[in-house]
Amino acid sequence: MKVTFLHITGKKQGAREIFGSFPIKVGRSSSSDLILHNEDTRASSRHAEVHCEGNVFVLKDIGSANGTFVNGELVRTSVIKRGDVIQFGIDGPKVLFEGIDDRVGYGKDTVQLMVDKALEQSSRKWKLYIFALLLGMVFTIYMLLKDRRLENDMVKGMSFSEIAERNKNSVVLVYNRFRIYDGKGKLLGEQVSNGSGFVISEKGEILTNRHVVVPWLYAEIFQGTRPLASAVTGKPVCLGVFFVGDLVDESRIHKVVDYELSDVADIAKLRVVTDRRLTPVSEMNEKIEELHQGDEIAVIGFPLGTELNKLVGDKYAKSSLTRGVISKISSGNQKQIQLDVAAYEGSSGAPVFNDRGQVIGVLTSGANDTLNFAIPIRYAKFWKKS
């Protein structure tokens, strides 16, 4: 049994390799079987192995420095199948797993093979092959035209009112009542903080900032000059969310039943259980290279949190939209996008949209009300258990 891999990015882009024995060792080392180019330094010298277990192929990371990804998801061990894209390290080279080498090509080669087979068969079978070929070509043309229409619609962009309408049920107000304890475990008091967040799955997963969930690790809440992280600990007493239109009352909150904190950025993932039908944000875009200085953006969140409700005398949760632009994307620290956009306490964790209605980042902090920063959405997938 032989399998093939196609290099789709990196220094060996376009090369196809065939292997007939297992395990297949992958890395930059010359002792590897699937050898990655030495200049693709995001990949490790000894990065991963592919094992064959019956008719199942298993990819195993063997302690690489920058991780192994299958279709964009970080994995340690994963079953792979034909069509899966494997990436060796963040921003590292990618290969397409083409599966068992059955010598059937793609595109023009496939068409030629079908025609050759048709000519070898009886008249009836020949007609069936030709009919299937024509049907396939018509379907392919239809899909290409459909994709082109969708692409043109995306390039045209959306109005900010359209973005707000599409995502009005996806953005949430995060409410956190928590207790603070000193180093000896003595209760110092109770605080309430607010933030924003947004739904990313119908299973109740919500993204926000880590500092919204564990604020005692980030700010001096009580008087004094010592950083809280070295002086006190904390514990959420009531952590939950309000959706747009909800009555802002702690007794009506949708409680968080679990949360995870990111290893690499100021990001947290909440999980709520609710009878409400959840609506994830319409789309997310992880491609930092598509972001440019001066691009228009919009932030939808809950500036001032529940305090804004008190100021305007409103009992129900209502999100706010502010417009701005990307000020700078640092070449040295791509975990931050500098924004020129109005944001205030309570806006933390809000989604940042581009003019196509895609979430490109999570608002996190700022030096003042208009100089703020967002974390690119690509960094919202590395977790440790709370």
mmCIF file of N, CA and C in Angstrom, residues 214-291:
data_model
loop_
_atom_site.group_PDB
_atom_site.id
_atom_site.type_symbol
_atom_site.label_atom_id
_atom_site.label_comp_id
_atom_site.label_asym_id
_atom_site.label_seq_id
_atom_site.Cartn_x
_atom_site.Cartn_y
_atom_site.Cartn_z
ATOM 1 N N VAL A 214 -10.825 36.307 34.865
ATOM 2 C CA VAL A 214 -9.980 36.284 36.084
ATOM 3 C C VAL A 214 -9.353 37.669 36.275
ATOM 4 N N PRO A 215 -10.158 38.694 36.522
ATOM 5 C CA PRO A 215 -9.648 40.071 36.562
ATOM 6 C C PRO A 215 -8.631 40.323 37.672
ATOM 7 N N TRP A 216 -8.684 39.531 38.751
ATOM 8 C CA TRP A 216 -7.758 39.758 39.870
ATOM 9 C C TRP A 216 -6.303 39.523 39.466
ATOM 10 N N LEU A 217 -6.061 38.877 38.354
ATOM 11 C CA LEU A 217 -4.699 38.645 37.892
ATOM 12 C C LEU A 217 -4.156 39.809 37.060
ATOM 13 N N TYR A 218 -4.997 40.800 36.753
ATOM 14 C CA TYR A 218 -4.609 41.822 35.793
ATOM 15 C C TYR A 218 -4.607 43.248 36.313
ATOM 16 N N ALA A 219 -5.357 43.542 37.377
ATOM 17 C CA ALA A 219 -5.493 44.952 37.779
ATOM 18 C C ALA A 219 -5.507 45.083 39.285
ATOM 19 N N GLU A 220 -5.136 46.253 39.761
ATOM 20 C CA GLU A 220 -5.193 46.549 41.183
ATOM 21 C C GLU A 220 -6.593 47.032 41.525
ATOM 22 N N ILE A 221 -7.369 46.145 42.100
ATOM 23 C CA ILE A 221 -8.767 46.465 42.397
ATOM 24 C C ILE A 221 -8.867 47.230 43.715
ATOM 25 N N PHE A 222 -8.011 46.877 44.667
ATOM 26 C CA PHE A 222 -8.027 47.555 45.962
ATOM 27 C C PHE A 222 -6.866 48.532 46.049
ATOM 28 N N GLN A 223 -6.880 49.367 47.068
ATOM 29 C CA GLN A 223 -5.820 50.352 47.237
ATOM 30 C C GLN A 223 -4.502 49.642 47.534
ATOM 31 N N GLY A 224 -3.423 50.269 47.116
ATOM 32 C CA GLY A 224 -2.113 49.668 47.328
ATOM 33 C C GLY A 224 -1.336 49.658 46.038
ATOM 34 N N THR A 225 -0.069 49.358 46.133
ATOM 35 C CA THR A 225 0.791 49.403 44.952
ATOM 36 C C THR A 225 1.262 48.032 44.512
ATOM 37 N N ARG A 226 1.056 46.988 45.309
ATOM 38 C CA ARG A 226 1.528 45.665 44.906
ATOM 39 C C ARG A 226 0.628 45.087 43.815
ATOM 40 N N PRO A 227 1.213 44.433 42.783
ATOM 41 C CA PRO A 227 0.367 43.763 41.785
ATOM 42 C C PRO A 227 -0.488 42.696 42.440
ATOM 43 N N LEU A 228 -1.748 42.657 42.067
ATOM 44 C CA LEU A 228 -2.656 41.694 42.684
ATOM 45 C C LEU A 228 -2.233 40.256 42.457
ATOM 46 N N ALA A 229 -1.615 39.975 41.297
ATOM 47 C CA ALA A 229 -1.263 38.590 40.978
ATOM 48 C C ALA A 229 -0.363 37.978 42.042
ATOM 49 N N SER A 230 0.443 38.820 42.737
ATOM 50 C CA SER A 230 1.341 38.281 43.758
ATOM 51 C C SER A 230 0.769 38.439 45.165
ATOM 52 N N ALA A 231 -0.384 39.116 45.289
ATOM 53 C CA ALA A 231 -0.895 39.406 46.625
ATOM 54 C C ALA A 231 -2.196 38.702 46.949
ATOM 55 N N VAL A 232 -3.035 38.485 45.935
ATOM 56 C CA VAL A 232 -4.362 37.952 46.217
ATOM 57 C C VAL A 232 -4.744 36.873 45.220
ATOM 58 N N THR A 233 -5.822 36.185 45.544
ATOM 59 C CA THR A 233 -6.441 35.246 44.613
ATOM 60 C C THR A 233 -7.916 35.613 44.497
ATOM 61 N N GLY A 234 -8.594 34.999 43.560
ATOM 62 C CA GLY A 234 -9.999 35.303 43.375
ATOM 63 C C GLY A 234 -10.792 34.080 42.970
ATOM 64 N N LYS A 235 -12.118 34.239 42.988
ATOM 65 C CA LYS A 235 -13.007 33.143 42.613
ATOM 66 C C LYS A 235 -14.326 33.714 42.102
ATOM 67 N N PRO A 236 -14.745 33.333 40.882
ATOM 68 C CA PRO A 236 -16.050 33.794 40.399
ATOM 69 C C PRO A 236 -17.178 33.241 41.271
ATOM 70 N N VAL A 237 -18.123 34.117 41.621
ATOM 71 C CA VAL A 237 -19.310 33.700 42.374
ATOM 72 C C VAL A 237 -20.494 33.559 41.430
ATOM 73 N N CYS A 238 -20.610 34.512 40.518
ATOM 74 C CA CYS A 238 -21.667 34.453 39.501
ATOM 75 C C CYS A 238 -21.071 34.925 38.185
ATOM 76 N N LEU A 239 -20.760 33.981 37.317
ATOM 77 C CA LEU A 239 -20.184 34.285 36.015
ATOM 78 C C LEU A 239 -21.174 33.840 34.945
ATOM 79 N N GLY A 240 -21.609 34.777 34.108
ATOM 80 C CA GLY A 240 -22.592 34.426 33.090
ATOM 81 C C GLY A 240 -22.701 35.507 32.038
ATOM 82 N N VAL A 241 -23.669 35.360 31.152
ATOM 83 C CA VAL A 241 -23.828 36.310 30.053
ATOM 84 C C VAL A 241 -25.288 36.728 29.904
ATOM 85 N N PHE A 242 -25.459 37.918 29.326
ATOM 86 C CA PHE A 242 -26.771 38.397 28.895
ATOM 87 C C PHE A 242 -26.722 38.582 27.384
ATOM 88 N N PHE A 243 -27.738 38.080 26.709
ATOM 89 C CA PHE A 243 -27.863 38.294 25.280
ATOM 90 C C PHE A 243 -28.631 39.597 25.039
ATOM 91 N N VAL A 244 -28.482 40.141 23.841
ATOM 92 C CA VAL A 244 -29.214 41.355 23.483
ATOM 93 C C VAL A 244 -30.712 41.116 23.667
ATOM 94 N N GLY A 245 -31.356 42.031 24.391
ATOM 95 C CA GLY A 245 -32.782 41.911 24.670
ATOM 96 C C GLY A 245 -33.098 41.294 26.012
ATOM 97 N N ASP A 246 -32.074 40.695 26.679
ATOM 98 C CA ASP A 246 -32.296 40.105 27.995
ATOM 99 C C ASP A 246 -32.493 41.193 29.051
ATOM 100 N N LEU A 247 -33.306 40.903 30.033
ATOM 101 C CA LEU A 247 -33.413 41.757 31.206
ATOM 102 C C LEU A 247 -32.123 41.629 32.000
ATOM 103 N N VAL A 248 -31.458 42.767 32.251
ATOM 104 C CA VAL A 248 -30.172 42.739 32.955
ATOM 105 C C VAL A 248 -30.436 42.616 34.446
ATOM 106 N N ASP A 249 -30.565 41.393 34.895
ATOM 107 C CA ASP A 249 -30.829 41.072 36.289
ATOM 108 C C ASP A 249 -30.088 39.771 36.582
ATOM 109 N N GLU A 250 -29.321 39.756 37.655
ATOM 110 C CA GLU A 250 -28.491 38.588 37.951
ATOM 111 C C GLU A 250 -29.311 37.304 38.028
ATOM 112 N N SER A 251 -30.546 37.404 38.451
ATOM 113 C CA SER A 251 -31.383 36.213 38.566
ATOM 114 C C SER A 251 -31.793 35.666 37.199
ATOM 115 N N ARG A 252 -31.603 36.472 36.125
ATOM 116 C CA ARG A 252 -31.989 36.057 34.774
ATOM 117 C C ARG A 252 -30.773 35.729 33.906
ATOM 118 N N ILE A 253 -29.623 35.612 34.528
ATOM 119 C CA ILE A 253 -28.387 35.438 33.771
ATOM 120 C C ILE A 253 -28.289 34.027 33.197
ATOM 121 N N HIS A 254 -27.609 33.889 32.067
ATOM 122 C CA HIS A 254 -27.283 32.585 31.489
ATOM 123 C C HIS A 254 -25.910 32.209 32.055
ATOM 124 N N LYS A 255 -25.873 31.264 32.968
ATOM 125 C CA LYS A 255 -24.652 30.990 33.725
ATOM 126 C C LYS A 255 -23.618 30.229 32.897
ATOM 127 N N VAL A 256 -22.368 30.585 33.132
ATOM 128 C CA VAL A 256 -21.240 29.861 32.539
ATOM 129 C C VAL A 256 -21.011 28.592 33.345
ATOM 130 N N VAL A 257 -21.009 27.451 32.674
ATOM 131 C CA VAL A 257 -20.825 26.176 33.372
ATOM 132 C C VAL A 257 -19.381 25.695 33.303
ATOM 133 N N ASP A 258 -18.586 26.287 32.426
ATOM 134 C CA ASP A 258 -17.192 25.879 32.286
ATOM 135 C C ASP A 258 -16.463 26.957 31.501
ATOM 136 N N TYR A 259 -15.167 27.076 31.704
ATOM 137 C CA TYR A 259 -14.392 27.989 30.882
ATOM 138 C C TYR A 259 -12.969 27.486 30.740
ATOM 139 N N GLU A 260 -12.325 27.927 29.665
ATOM 140 C CA GLU A 260 -10.929 27.607 29.398
ATOM 141 C C GLU A 260 -10.168 28.901 29.149
ATOM 142 N N LEU A 261 -8.887 28.910 29.537
ATOM 143 C CA LEU A 261 -8.044 30.091 29.378
ATOM 144 C C LEU A 261 -6.956 29.803 28.357
ATOM 145 N N SER A 262 -6.681 30.767 27.503
ATOM 146 C CA SER A 262 -5.677 30.589 26.467
ATOM 147 C C SER A 262 -4.280 30.545 27.074
ATOM 148 N N ASP A 263 -3.416 29.741 26.472
ATOM 149 C CA ASP A 263 -2.009 29.678 26.874
ATOM 150 C C ASP A 263 -1.196 30.832 26.300
ATOM 151 N N VAL A 264 -1.648 31.414 25.195
ATOM 152 C CA VAL A 264 -0.789 32.312 24.443
ATOM 153 C C VAL A 264 -1.293 33.743 24.329
ATOM 154 N N ALA A 265 -2.531 34.004 24.708
ATOM 155 C CA ALA A 265 -3.075 35.353 24.520
ATOM 156 C C ALA A 265 -4.158 35.630 25.561
ATOM 157 N N ASP A 266 -4.583 36.904 25.632
ATOM 158 C CA ASP A 266 -5.615 37.329 26.579
ATOM 159 C C ASP A 266 -6.992 36.914 26.048
ATOM 160 N N ILE A 267 -7.210 35.609 25.979
ATOM 161 C CA ILE A 267 -8.432 35.041 25.427
ATOM 162 C C ILE A 267 -8.975 33.982 26.377
ATOM 163 N N ALA A 268 -10.287 33.934 26.533
ATOM 164 C CA ALA A 268 -10.945 32.869 27.294
ATOM 165 C C ALA A 268 -12.137 32.363 26.494
ATOM 166 N N LYS A 269 -12.444 31.088 26.665
ATOM 167 C CA LYS A 269 -13.604 30.490 26.008
ATOM 168 C C LYS A 269 -14.579 30.027 27.081
ATOM 169 N N LEU A 270 -15.779 30.584 27.063
ATOM 170 C CA LEU A 270 -16.818 30.237 28.013
ATOM 171 C C LEU A 270 -17.764 29.213 27.394
ATOM 172 N N ARG A 271 -18.450 28.466 28.256
ATOM 173 C CA ARG A 271 -19.501 27.573 27.770
ATOM 174 C C ARG A 271 -20.740 27.778 28.619
ATOM 175 N N VAL A 272 -21.835 28.096 27.960
ATOM 176 C CA VAL A 272 -23.106 28.296 28.657
ATOM 177 C C VAL A 272 -24.093 27.236 28.202
ATOM 178 N N VAL A 273 -25.022 26.901 29.095
ATOM 179 C CA VAL A 273 -26.118 25.997 28.761
ATOM 180 C C VAL A 273 -27.400 26.804 28.843
ATOM 181 N N THR A 274 -28.142 26.870 27.740
ATOM 182 C CA THR A 274 -29.330 27.709 27.699
ATOM 183 C C THR A 274 -30.347 27.122 26.727
ATOM 184 N N ASP A 275 -31.606 27.439 26.959
ATOM 185 C CA ASP A 275 -32.669 27.012 26.042
ATOM 186 C C ASP A 275 -32.714 27.905 24.803
ATOM 187 N N ARG A 276 -32.037 29.026 24.866
ATOM 188 C CA ARG A 276 -32.027 29.965 23.747
ATOM 189 C C ARG A 276 -31.309 29.343 22.544
ATOM 190 N N ARG A 277 -31.824 29.590 21.357
ATOM 191 C CA ARG A 277 -31.152 29.155 20.135
ATOM 192 C C ARG A 277 -29.982 30.091 19.865
ATOM 193 N N LEU A 278 -28.778 29.548 19.879
ATOM 194 C CA LEU A 278 -27.585 30.380 19.777
ATOM 195 C C LEU A 278 -27.211 30.631 18.318
ATOM 196 N N THR A 279 -26.762 31.854 18.060
ATOM 197 C CA THR A 279 -26.385 32.256 16.711
ATOM 198 C C THR A 279 -24.917 32.671 16.703
ATOM 199 N N PRO A 280 -24.023 31.838 16.157
ATOM 200 C CA PRO A 280 -22.612 32.218 16.092
ATOM 201 C C PRO A 280 -22.401 33.419 15.169
ATOM 202 N N VAL A 281 -21.283 34.133 15.363
ATOM 203 C CA VAL A 281 -20.932 35.221 14.450
ATOM 204 C C VAL A 281 -20.865 34.660 13.029
ATOM 205 N N SER A 282 -21.187 35.494 12.054
ATOM 206 C CA SER A 282 -21.387 35.013 10.689
ATOM 207 C C SER A 282 -20.135 34.402 10.073
ATOM 208 N N GLU A 283 -18.949 34.951 10.373
ATOM 209 C CA GLU A 283 -17.726 34.434 9.762
ATOM 210 C C GLU A 283 -16.511 34.968 10.504
ATOM 211 N N MET A 284 -15.409 34.178 10.489
ATOM 212 C CA MET A 284 -14.149 34.627 11.076
ATOM 213 C C MET A 284 -13.039 34.497 10.037
ATOM 214 N N ASN A 285 -12.069 35.404 10.090
ATOM 215 C CA ASN A 285 -10.961 35.409 9.133
ATOM 216 C C ASN A 285 -9.637 35.430 9.907
ATOM 217 N N GLU A 286 -8.867 34.344 9.794
ATOM 218 C CA GLU A 286 -7.615 34.208 10.538
ATOM 219 C C GLU A 286 -6.404 34.758 9.788
ATOM 220 N N LYS A 287 -6.580 35.256 8.562
ATOM 221 C CA LYS A 287 -5.443 35.623 7.722
ATOM 222 C C LYS A 287 -4.948 37.036 8.045
ATOM 223 N N ILE A 288 -3.909 37.111 8.877
ATOM 224 C CA ILE A 288 -3.341 38.407 9.261
ATOM 225 C C ILE A 288 -2.816 39.153 8.032
ATOM 226 N N GLU A 289 -2.338 38.386 7.032
ATOM 227 C CA GLU A 289 -1.765 39.023 5.846
ATOM 228 C C GLU A 289 -2.806 39.803 5.043
ATOM 229 N N GLU A 290 -4.100 39.570 5.309
ATOM 230 C CA GLU A 290 -5.149 40.318 4.602
ATOM 231 C C GLU A 290 -5.507 41.624 5.308
ATOM 232 N N LEU A 291 -4.866 41.902 6.449
ATOM 233 C CA LEU A 291 -5.144 43.134 7.191
ATOM 234 C C LEU A 291 -4.131 44.202 6.800
#
